[in-house]
XYZ file of C-alpha atoms in Angstrom:
715
model
C 33.886 57.226 -48.468
C 30.381 56.544 -48.541
C 30.970 53.219 -50.704
C 33.322 52.000 -48.069
C 31.185 52.506 -44.723
C 28.042 50.353 -46.611
C 30.872 47.598 -47.198
C 31.296 47.468 -43.671
C 27.956 47.688 -42.392
C 27.466 44.753 -45.387
C 30.217 42.763 -43.851
C 29.271 43.268 -40.377
C 25.970 41.813 -40.869
C 27.008 38.938 -42.785
C 29.768 38.650 -40.123
C 26.584 38.436 -37.441
C 24.767 35.773 -39.082
C 27.888 33.733 -39.596
C 28.319 33.753 -36.160
C 24.207 33.220 -35.535
C 23.936 30.400 -38.160
C 27.309 28.670 -36.438
C 25.540 29.028 -33.048
C 22.396 27.265 -34.349
C 24.524 24.583 -36.147
C 25.960 23.695 -32.544
C 23.167 24.041 -30.794
C 21.039 21.958 -33.347
C 24.252 19.603 -32.979
C 24.728 19.293 -29.385
C 20.732 18.712 -29.451
C 21.214 15.853 -31.696
C 24.100 14.048 -29.915
C 22.759 14.175 -26.332
C 19.986 12.493 -27.584
C 21.818 9.580 -28.980
C 23.923 9.793 -25.800
C 20.713 9.308 -24.120
C 20.149 6.166 -26.667
C 23.038 4.454 -25.343
C 22.079 4.544 -21.720
C 18.732 2.498 -23.196
C 19.334 -0.950 -22.528
C 16.087 -2.432 -23.018
C 13.453 -1.468 -26.144
C 10.789 -3.990 -26.261
C 8.605 -2.310 -28.606
C 11.164 -0.640 -31.166
C 10.595 3.208 -29.612
C 13.871 4.543 -30.350
C 14.110 2.790 -33.666
C 13.436 5.597 -35.612
C 16.313 7.271 -33.631
C 19.135 7.312 -36.388
C 20.120 9.894 -38.698
C 17.961 8.637 -41.659
C 15.433 11.015 -39.912
C 15.805 14.268 -38.669
C 15.807 14.243 -34.854
C 13.001 16.569 -34.512
C 10.775 13.780 -36.334
C 12.030 10.872 -33.741
C 9.532 8.909 -31.895
C 9.064 11.743 -28.601
C 10.558 14.127 -29.619
C 8.749 18.023 -30.225
C 11.342 20.480 -31.486
C 9.938 24.864 -30.639
C 8.377 27.289 -33.176
C 10.443 29.696 -31.764
C 13.747 27.165 -32.232
C 12.661 24.919 -34.583
C 15.902 23.334 -34.194
C 16.260 22.772 -30.375
C 14.116 19.544 -28.827
C 11.388 21.195 -26.561
C 9.450 18.192 -25.075
C 11.116 14.851 -24.656
C 7.944 12.365 -23.601
C 8.916 8.773 -23.934
C 6.405 7.550 -20.868
C 5.201 3.683 -20.977
C 7.254 2.647 -24.057
C 8.606 -0.198 -21.827
C 12.174 0.917 -21.901
C 14.936 -0.502 -19.899
C 18.383 1.551 -18.716
C 19.644 4.837 -16.679
C 19.388 8.305 -17.686
C 22.418 9.729 -19.448
C 23.789 12.775 -18.095
C 23.409 14.340 -21.334
C 19.920 14.984 -21.137
C 21.637 17.864 -19.521
C 22.910 19.477 -22.434
C 18.936 19.666 -24.158
C 18.454 23.536 -22.465
C 15.644 24.474 -24.263
C 13.339 21.235 -22.731
C 10.296 22.309 -21.179
C 8.964 19.101 -20.296
C 10.493 15.752 -19.662
C 8.687 12.541 -19.210
C 9.996 8.936 -18.840
C 7.560 7.818 -16.776
C 6.074 3.914 -16.607
C 9.307 2.225 -17.677
C 11.841 0.547 -16.417
C 14.880 3.272 -15.666
C 17.156 2.455 -13.314
C 20.252 3.965 -11.347
C 20.298 7.711 -9.999
C 18.561 10.890 -11.602
C 21.653 13.007 -12.589
C 22.822 16.006 -11.302
C 22.775 17.296 -14.814
C 18.804 17.797 -14.526
C 20.230 21.428 -13.421
C 21.184 22.609 -16.582
C 17.670 22.710 -17.558
C 16.737 26.374 -16.695
C 13.674 26.070 -18.936
C 12.295 23.021 -17.313
C 8.862 23.124 -16.278
C 7.292 19.764 -16.239
C 10.103 16.284 -14.803
C 8.117 13.238 -14.523
C 9.778 10.091 -13.723
C 6.799 8.108 -12.115
C 7.005 4.552 -12.138
C 10.698 3.322 -12.626
C 12.957 1.599 -10.153
C 15.193 4.879 -9.830
C 17.241 5.080 -6.790
C 19.847 7.386 -4.903
C 18.675 11.070 -3.288
C 16.749 13.862 -4.778
C 19.265 15.948 -7.101
C 20.556 18.729 -4.780
C 21.135 20.223 -8.596
C 17.304 20.553 -9.235
C 16.575 24.111 -7.368
C 18.697 25.780 -10.357
C 15.182 24.557 -12.380
C 13.653 27.654 -11.416
C 10.803 27.332 -14.123
C 9.479 24.365 -12.484
C 5.718 23.964 -12.054
C 5.221 20.261 -11.607
C 7.752 17.402 -10.125
C 6.711 13.604 -10.551
C 8.751 11.287 -8.940
C 6.467 8.978 -7.116
C 6.759 5.360 -7.310
C 10.459 4.857 -7.445
C 12.970 3.688 -4.601
C 14.543 6.866 -4.693
C 16.148 7.377 -0.549
C 17.481 9.834 1.845
C 16.273 13.317 2.893
C 14.150 15.847 1.624
C 17.257 18.774 1.304
C 15.477 22.334 3.231
C 16.881 23.892 -0.129
C 15.222 21.739 -2.869
C 11.730 24.143 -2.623
C 13.265 27.935 -1.545
C 13.678 28.527 -5.274
C 10.977 27.163 -7.482
C 8.896 29.806 -6.577
C 6.400 28.545 -9.265
C 6.130 24.837 -8.111
C 2.507 23.781 -8.038
C 2.765 19.797 -7.909
C 5.055 17.924 -6.068
C 4.495 14.214 -6.378
C 7.525 12.226 -4.742
C 5.127 9.567 -2.683
C 5.970 5.518 -2.662
C 9.854 5.969 -2.476
C 12.231 5.375 0.635
C 12.394 9.083 1.730
C 13.939 9.534 5.224
C 14.270 12.714 7.558
C 11.736 15.091 8.380
C 9.505 17.038 6.311
C 11.355 20.521 5.609
C 9.290 23.302 7.076
C 10.764 25.447 3.728
C 7.489 23.822 1.991
C 5.394 26.443 3.421
C 7.490 29.140 1.488
C 6.333 28.015 -1.983
C 3.435 30.054 -1.810
C 1.659 29.031 -5.558
C 1.838 24.921 -4.452
C -1.639 23.373 -5.256
C -0.435 19.347 -4.349
C 1.972 18.212 -1.837
C 1.766 13.855 -2.304
C 4.531 12.380 -0.177
C 2.392 9.655 1.489
C 4.259 5.854 1.433
C 7.822 6.837 2.561
C 9.671 6.599 5.854
C 9.282 10.763 6.865
C 9.510 11.162 10.173
C 8.778 14.032 12.382
C 5.651 16.454 12.799
C 3.848 17.882 9.830
C 5.052 21.699 9.737
C 3.042 23.979 10.817
C 4.274 26.007 7.485
C 1.768 24.347 5.387
C -0.849 26.488 6.918
C 0.827 29.442 4.886
C -0.206 27.220 1.699
C -3.215 29.140 0.628
C -3.505 27.340 -2.838
C -3.084 24.036 -1.242
C -6.348 21.764 -2.389
C -4.064 18.462 -1.657
C -2.343 17.005 0.879
C -0.936 13.581 0.920
C 1.187 12.643 3.747
C -0.259 8.946 4.803
C 1.682 6.035 5.246
C 4.944 7.407 6.580
C 6.072 7.436 10.742
C 4.917 10.873 11.399
C 3.647 12.336 14.933
C 3.054 14.751 16.704
C -0.188 17.475 16.923
C -1.790 17.566 13.314
C -1.548 21.564 12.694
C -4.477 23.435 13.511
C -3.400 26.055 10.901
C -4.448 23.618 7.914
C -7.866 23.998 9.132
C -7.886 27.628 8.048
C -7.127 26.660 4.460
C -10.391 26.616 2.622
C -8.875 25.503 -0.494
C -8.622 22.422 0.682
C -10.084 19.249 -0.918
C -8.377 16.538 0.471
C -6.127 15.638 3.610
C -4.352 12.224 3.954
C -2.682 11.212 7.124
C -3.438 7.616 7.177
C -1.599 5.196 9.399
C 1.013 7.514 11.592
C 0.708 8.517 15.171
C -0.869 11.910 14.479
C -2.993 13.127 17.418
C -5.620 16.118 17.452
C -9.050 16.979 16.736
C -11.136 17.563 14.359
C -12.894 21.643 14.755
C -16.162 22.319 15.731
C -16.619 24.790 12.642
C -15.030 22.228 10.241
C -17.788 22.972 7.790
C -17.160 26.995 7.921
C -13.135 26.185 7.644
C -13.143 23.395 5.122
C -16.540 23.899 2.710
C -14.569 22.469 0.017
C -13.368 19.268 1.590
C -14.011 16.421 -0.499
C -11.749 13.193 1.299
C -10.951 12.546 4.828
C -8.347 10.217 6.105
C -7.109 10.056 8.977
C -7.377 6.657 10.082
C -4.558 4.573 11.775
C -3.942 7.457 14.038
C -4.242 8.721 17.532
C -7.339 11.663 16.877
C -9.458 11.815 19.762
C -12.454 13.980 20.411
C -15.781 13.736 18.955
C -17.353 13.533 15.577
C -18.885 16.372 15.330
C -22.220 16.789 13.474
C -20.642 19.598 11.780
C -19.016 17.051 9.568
C -22.446 15.851 8.255
C -23.038 19.128 6.659
C -19.623 19.449 4.533
C -21.947 18.669 0.955
C -18.980 18.210 -1.139
C -17.544 14.923 1.420
C -16.683 12.129 -1.071
C -14.337 9.820 0.991
C -14.496 9.759 4.646
C -11.829 7.259 6.467
C -11.740 7.489 10.290
C -11.149 4.002 11.732
C -8.328 2.915 14.434
C -8.146 6.460 16.127
C -9.742 6.904 19.610
C -13.018 8.977 18.986
C -15.708 9.007 21.439
C -19.591 9.758 21.225
C -22.428 9.501 18.604
C -22.034 9.456 14.958
C -23.958 12.234 13.280
C -27.442 11.073 11.764
C -27.119 13.625 9.644
C -24.851 11.682 7.680
C -27.229 10.954 4.655
C -27.773 14.494 3.899
C -24.121 13.872 2.102
C -25.596 13.048 -1.046
C -21.892 12.737 -2.895
C -20.610 10.465 -0.122
C -19.078 7.175 -1.945
C -16.813 5.715 0.800
C -17.423 5.350 4.123
C -14.832 3.246 6.946
C -15.026 3.473 10.313
C -13.300 -0.238 11.220
C -11.822 -0.096 14.311
C -12.937 2.938 15.289
C -12.134 3.420 18.900
C -12.827 3.723 22.432
C -15.874 5.785 24.185
C -19.690 5.888 23.729
C -19.382 5.239 20.225
C -22.250 2.153 19.545
C -25.136 3.440 18.232
C -26.035 1.851 14.825
C -28.789 4.285 14.029
C -26.623 6.316 12.076
C -26.531 3.417 9.389
C -30.065 3.969 8.667
C -29.790 7.589 6.872
C -26.882 6.369 5.126
C -29.232 4.024 2.729
C -29.786 7.681 1.159
C -26.590 8.149 0.179
C -27.169 6.794 -3.508
C -23.347 7.428 -4.691
C -22.230 5.635 -1.423
C -19.909 2.024 -2.500
C -18.044 1.056 0.324
C -19.580 1.110 3.954
C -17.167 -0.518 6.558
C -18.148 -0.182 10.376
C -15.802 -3.336 11.186
C -14.448 -4.257 14.724
C -16.175 -2.080 16.901
C -18.774 -2.030 19.689
C -22.387 -0.725 17.400
C -25.823 -2.280 18.400
C -28.776 -2.530 16.567
C -30.577 -3.854 13.502
C -29.394 -3.774 10.269
C -31.305 -1.170 7.818
C -33.573 -2.701 5.386
C -32.011 -1.466 2.203
C -34.768 0.223 -0.231
C -35.041 -0.409 -3.730
C -33.451 2.478 -6.123
C -31.570 3.700 -3.051
C -27.647 2.403 -2.280
C -27.401 0.454 -5.325
C -24.047 1.356 -6.065
C -22.615 -0.062 -2.896
C -20.228 -2.390 -3.488
C -18.550 -3.319 -0.222
C -20.210 -3.840 2.816
C -18.781 -4.835 6.041
C -20.277 -4.963 9.099
C -18.526 -7.753 11.112
C -16.985 -8.257 14.299
C -19.734 -5.296 16.428
C -23.185 -6.630 18.223
C -25.632 -6.223 15.676
C -28.979 -8.303 16.271
C -32.117 -9.155 14.675
C -32.109 -10.612 10.882
C -30.544 -10.362 7.774
C -33.178 -7.852 6.040
C -35.137 -9.512 3.082
C -34.426 -5.669 1.320
C -30.651 -6.917 1.094
C -31.459 -8.181 -2.223
C -31.341 -4.371 -3.626
C -27.751 -4.077 -3.408
C -27.221 -5.580 -6.832
C -23.324 -4.305 -6.555
C -22.859 -5.987 -3.823
C -18.928 -8.315 -4.355
C -18.186 -8.400 -0.817
C -21.007 -8.828 2.138
C -19.469 -9.203 5.459
C -21.439 -9.589 8.763
C -19.779 -12.357 10.938
C -19.381 -12.201 14.566
C -22.426 -10.409 15.631
C -25.869 -11.793 16.901
C -27.684 -12.324 13.961
C -30.169 -14.618 14.011
C -33.013 -16.316 11.982
C -32.798 -17.946 8.458
C -30.490 -16.783 5.964
C -32.406 -15.206 3.320
C -33.126 -16.595 -0.009
C -32.538 -13.484 -1.767
C -29.348 -13.597 -1.168
C -28.944 -15.953 -4.555
C -30.217 -12.334 -5.911
C -26.818 -10.552 -5.573
C -25.374 -11.448 -9.492
C -21.365 -9.825 -8.269
C -20.809 -11.074 -4.422
C -17.338 -12.860 -4.107
C -17.124 -12.934 -0.435
C -19.722 -13.754 2.141
C -18.960 -13.873 5.077
C -21.395 -14.750 8.113
C -19.474 -16.705 10.446
C -19.741 -16.467 14.264
C -23.676 -15.390 14.371
C -27.001 -17.135 15.878
C -28.374 -18.134 12.111
C -30.631 -21.017 12.317
C -32.342 -23.314 9.289
C -31.191 -24.248 5.894
C -28.229 -22.932 4.206
C -30.243 -21.410 1.160
C -29.735 -23.516 -2.283
C -30.113 -20.037 -4.155
C -26.304 -19.746 -3.212
C -25.365 -21.663 -5.667
C -26.798 -18.793 -8.271
C -23.571 -16.755 -7.486
C -21.427 -17.965 -9.844
C -19.018 -15.079 -9.055
C -18.910 -15.956 -5.496
C -15.365 -17.835 -4.657
C -15.667 -17.233 -0.603
C -18.243 -18.205 1.217
C -18.190 -18.289 5.672
C -21.131 -20.101 7.426
C -19.323 -21.405 10.173
C -19.871 -21.592 13.983
C -24.132 -21.408 13.562
C -27.012 -23.125 14.157
C -27.325 -24.001 10.564
C -28.783 -27.328 9.173
C -25.352 -28.967 8.359
C -26.315 -30.372 4.688
C -24.834 -28.317 2.190
C -26.806 -27.334 -0.798
C -25.707 -29.799 -3.905
C -26.137 -26.452 -5.632
C -23.490 -24.819 -4.202
C -20.830 -26.602 -5.935
C -18.372 -23.573 -7.194
C -17.953 -21.967 -3.243
C -14.782 -22.846 -1.903
C -14.314 -23.207 2.038
C -17.664 -23.774 2.995
C -18.246 -25.096 6.434
C -20.950 -25.544 8.670
C -20.999 -25.554 12.370
C -20.181 -29.524 12.764
C -17.288 -28.621 10.481
C -14.034 -27.843 11.747
C -13.062 -23.993 11.542
C -13.101 -22.093 8.359
C -10.065 -20.105 6.882
C -10.560 -16.412 7.542
C -8.413 -14.083 5.096
C -7.660 -10.483 5.065
C -8.766 -7.773 2.631
C -10.845 -7.670 -0.396
C -8.877 -9.241 -3.192
C -7.740 -13.050 -3.251
C -6.263 -15.793 -5.392
C -8.687 -18.393 -5.833
C -6.832 -20.920 -5.601
C -7.658 -25.005 -5.535
C -5.760 -28.164 -4.647
C -5.005 -28.880 -8.348
C -3.690 -25.129 -9.252
C -1.245 -25.544 -5.896
C 0.121 -28.442 -6.990
C 1.062 -27.021 -10.990
C 1.889 -23.979 -9.415
C 4.713 -25.787 -7.449
C 5.714 -28.773 -9.934
C 3.879 -31.249 -7.802
C 5.047 -29.899 -5.020
C 8.310 -31.190 -6.181
C 11.774 -30.743 -3.895
C 13.185 -28.584 -6.844
C 10.825 -26.178 -5.371
C 10.979 -26.643 -1.776
C 12.303 -23.319 -0.079
C 12.164 -24.911 3.747
C 10.583 -26.664 6.252
C 9.698 -26.282 10.454
C 7.861 -27.863 12.823
C 4.510 -27.482 11.480
C 5.302 -28.846 7.601
C 7.251 -27.351 4.812
C 6.950 -24.311 2.513
C 7.506 -24.589 -1.839
C 7.906 -22.032 -4.090
C 5.193 -21.940 -7.060
C 3.990 -20.053 -9.886
C 0.414 -19.006 -10.228
C -0.415 -19.603 -14.294
C -2.961 -16.819 -14.494
C -0.557 -13.971 -14.043
C 3.350 -15.524 -13.308
C 2.219 -14.878 -9.806
C 5.558 -16.269 -7.752
C 3.992 -17.509 -4.707
C 5.389 -19.121 -1.132
C 2.858 -22.014 -0.542
C 3.027 -22.944 3.032
C 1.749 -26.609 3.735
C 1.382 -28.221 7.148
C 1.876 -31.655 8.098
C -1.622 -32.593 9.116
C -0.317 -35.742 11.009
C 0.962 -33.139 13.718
C -2.305 -32.887 16.366
C -1.753 -28.797 16.949
C -2.093 -28.494 13.476
C -5.712 -27.512 13.070
C -4.893 -24.680 15.920
C -1.594 -22.975 14.837
C -3.272 -22.990 11.009
C -6.397 -21.317 12.672
C -4.228 -18.873 14.795
C -2.575 -17.664 11.962
C -5.407 -17.395 9.692
C -6.968 -15.564 12.653
C -4.081 -13.162 13.293
C -3.320 -12.284 9.779
C -7.386 -11.504 8.865
C -7.610 -8.157 9.604
C -4.458 -6.850 10.052
C -2.201 -4.927 7.218
C 1.481 -3.592 7.003
C 4.266 -2.782 4.828
C 6.496 -4.904 7.041
C 4.344 -7.799 8.083
C 4.564 -10.866 5.659
C 0.989 -10.333 2.854
C -1.431 -13.359 2.259
C -2.608 -13.745 -1.061
C -5.066 -17.060 -0.672
C -5.573 -20.249 1.722
C -6.952 -23.672 0.721
C -8.732 -26.084 2.434
C -9.582 -29.150 0.533
C -9.056 -32.358 0.126
C -6.057 -33.931 -1.999
C -5.312 -36.375 -4.571
C -5.877 -39.389 -2.656
C -8.956 -37.623 -0.993
C -7.307 -36.437 2.355
C -7.527 -33.411 4.013
C -5.236 -30.904 2.391
C -4.682 -27.155 3.821
C -2.267 -24.573 2.563
C -1.691 -20.738 3.009
C -0.424 -18.956 0.060
C 1.995 -15.707 0.805
C 3.667 -13.424 -1.427
C 7.394 -14.683 -2.600
C 10.396 -12.733 -0.519
C 12.939 -13.485 -3.004
C 15.760 -12.983 -0.682
C 14.911 -15.303 1.959
C 14.944 -15.557 5.431
C 17.783 -13.484 8.032
C 18.972 -16.413 9.686
C 20.171 -17.766 6.060
C 21.807 -14.295 5.674
C 23.685 -14.211 9.234
C 24.783 -17.835 9.605
C 25.137 -20.159 6.149
C 28.374 -20.887 5.152
C 30.233 -18.473 2.719
C 29.590 -21.133 -0.536
C 25.999 -21.070 0.294
C 23.658 -19.117 -2.545
C 22.966 -16.669 -0.706
C 25.033 -13.722 0.187
C 26.061 -14.744 3.681
C 28.047 -11.730 6.152
C 27.552 -8.875 3.632
C 24.825 -7.420 5.122
C 25.933 -4.102 5.769
C 25.211 -1.824 9.301
C 22.931 0.028 7.453
C 21.156 -2.707 6.271
C 20.813 -4.351 9.538
C 19.808 -1.211 11.080
C 17.120 -0.733 8.559
C 15.927 -4.308 8.893
C 15.763 -3.910 12.675
C 13.683 -0.991 12.103
C 11.365 -2.620 9.874
C 10.584 -5.424 12.377
C 10.029 -3.023 15.178
C 7.571 -1.490 13.545
C 5.713 -4.476 12.199
C 5.676 -5.333 16.042
C 4.571 -1.755 17.108
C 1.705 -2.387 14.841
C 0.855 -5.615 16.521
C 0.842 -4.766 20.019
C -0.888 -1.230 19.586
C -3.140 -0.781 16.437
C -4.377 -3.680 15.680
C -8.259 -4.042 17.467
C -7.225 -6.578 19.576
C -3.559 -6.380 20.476
C -1.958 -9.510 18.644
C 1.187 -11.568 20.446
C 3.478 -12.850 17.986
C 4.849 -15.747 20.250
C 7.675 -16.576 18.229
C 9.755 -13.558 16.629
C 13.299 -15.101 15.606
C 15.364 -14.873 12.417
C 14.080 -17.668 10.051
C 10.925 -16.033 10.629
C 11.781 -12.169 8.963
C 11.206 -12.529 5.507
C 13.315 -9.995 3.065
C 11.975 -8.824 -0.093
C 14.115 -7.633 -3.261
C 14.430 -4.265 -1.856
C 15.920 -6.126 1.363
C 13.169 -4.906 3.370
C 11.728 -7.558 6.069
C 8.912 -8.691 6.865
C 7.496 -10.531 9.948
C 6.216 -13.810 8.835
C 4.792 -17.636 10.805
C 1.620 -16.414 12.663
C 1.089 -19.908 14.144
C 1.585 -19.400 17.231
C 0.133 -15.802 17.656
C -2.617 -14.783 20.020
C -5.112 -12.382 20.287
C -4.578 -10.751 24.117
C -8.836 -10.038 24.521
C -9.540 -13.750 23.848
C -8.970 -16.881 26.205
C -5.531 -18.534 25.942
C -6.352 -22.322 26.120
C -2.543 -22.432 26.627
C -2.516 -20.547 30.129
C -3.547 -23.241 32.487
C -1.515 -26.205 31.284
C 2.553 -26.201 31.694
C 3.607 -28.056 28.950
C 7.154 -28.205 28.306
C 7.555 -28.525 24.569
C 8.266 -25.143 22.285
C 4.266 -25.237 21.709
C 3.850 -25.258 25.422
C 6.060 -21.907 25.942
C 4.720 -20.299 23.169
C 8.254 -19.892 21.283
C 11.801 -20.877 20.174
C 14.187 -21.807 22.377
C 16.707 -19.000 23.015
C 14.127 -16.437 21.744
C 11.367 -17.688 23.964
C 10.595 -14.930 27.521
C 11.926 -16.707 30.730
C 8.272 -16.163 32.113
C 6.706 -18.312 29.520
C 9.063 -21.667 30.455
C 7.063 -21.215 33.811
C 3.263 -21.526 32.601
C 3.372 -17.662 31.886
C 0.152 -15.743 28.930
C 1.362 -14.866 26.341
C 2.104 -10.856 26.337
C 3.766 -8.490 24.144
C 6.674 -7.445 27.235
C 7.576 -11.712 25.851
C 7.329 -10.310 21.846
C 9.978 -7.486 23.269
C 12.561 -10.125 25.038
C 12.531 -12.197 21.271
C 13.139 -9.268 19.705
C 15.810 -7.968 22.105
C 17.300 -11.534 21.719
C 17.267 -10.649 17.859
C 18.658 -7.579 17.831
C 21.832 -9.382 19.823
C 22.115 -12.160 17.307
C 21.636 -9.937 14.340
C 24.431 -7.562 15.356
C 27.440 -10.026 17.112
C 26.286 -12.724 14.305
C 26.142 -15.684 17.530
C 23.389 -17.416 17.694
C 21.359 -16.924 21.120
C 22.397 -20.911 21.895
C 26.000 -19.845 21.395
């Protein structure tokens, strides 16, 4: 009887072992088959990263695969980041139920994120960053209750952030979904994730206010919500988070003020980015007591009062931007002198304000890290100090539109890294120093509208766009990085301005497609017709309008050229980012057989385009240093990129409202005289009325009617 009992025990052990073995075999085969199904969805593998994924090698030894120690036959890590892979994510990914880490970032995956992701209940880190994934956030993601880090940034994800998405993910520490196309409001449920340390939602299309519940996140040290459409009051509760190191809400309509005791409430603050909002009040002295501060970007708000001179005590300060600072009493340049003592300072930008005073004489061994110094468009007087030679790392120096006097110091030629030098529109006199010819990296030089000797030293042979007061106005540009392009390069890029590269034409010239050889950048080259007497004025107006503006719904300028062509005649061109889907007029009015997908714009697409154009106008009218009136808004001036995002273009008629309008006293009847195109132009312009933002709004209304009725204004 005892023997029989032992036999039963042995059989039971063997049976259980067989069951475990069978289960293990099934699981093993499931993981292998899931990976092979995943591979089937890969349509492009330029580096052969998945060439090892075959039955000649055990799948635990395949590239990017790690199996576990406790479960040696199960995949716990799938890491294929940066392999150049293209394709979609197979739903079979959900069968790898032991996955702890899943990363396919820095590839070219497209399509939607499969709902089967929710089956991965052991998943801790998921990274799909830097792909072109679309669709909405998977609603099954809350099933992954062990998730600690989510990286979905830089994709094309759309839709709202589901309220329930983060209610069950109590272990989340990092949420990075920036640079997508998410809409709607930020759910207040974010405030329930007490473990979260990083929230990055910048660069979407989110609306509404910043949830007050963020003030509950006592572990939060990085909050990035900039480049959205947020509005409302900045939550005062956030000022109580002593853990915060970074606050980024750039370019919204958020209002509020800085707390008087900010040094006590945010003692660890390192980066404060609140530019291009509606903040008011004063810049309090306490901000200069935050010894940890590294980056301050406060421009384009409505601050008043003086800027603390104690900023020089911020020994960790690296970037300080208060360009287009705001109104009120902010006009004293004395605070710049202490900043000379900030030995780590790399960027100082105070452009577009009303600062008065003298430029400090930069001392040797101090401020040597300074790379960008922008003091333009102020009321700064005196001479350019000789101590400027101590800024040996300077790449961009802008002091235009001030009241600077005296000579240009020859020591400027001792700045070996200088690429851009803007000294135009001042009262400088004397000779142009030949030492500028020593600046071998210089590709932009602006000295126009001064009292300089008109002769240009022969040593300056590598500087483009150089013009003295006796010459026509120069071509000012926007931004920091520009392509260095000559007539020859543009001639080569467009195939000799071949008709095959012709994009379109207007009253001011033609536009050609080109390919810049150094990195095969596709560009649009706008070449004005110099036979037209109004071209110089239009060309200058477009340059001036584009010089200091930046917005995701405005066409991006890459460079300009003002030179001589192969026959020795004057040549001008503006180089823009190429928009592969052409202009809105072609989409709505070309016949069906045309190359554009005419009549295929859905109602939602038209609505999104209308919102994009409205966002661009709102920026031009209310968020620039001087309000800009476009004056020629119409369908053909709305360009569409690869994602059907609208970009307003053609600023040839634009007006800066704070400057006198040369045409205001004239009663011309041409489209130039009435500041716009027939059918779109505001009625008062026909009677000699000045350009106004209301005129642009009228044109926008006509554009809306045309978009949704498909009838031209002159029908």
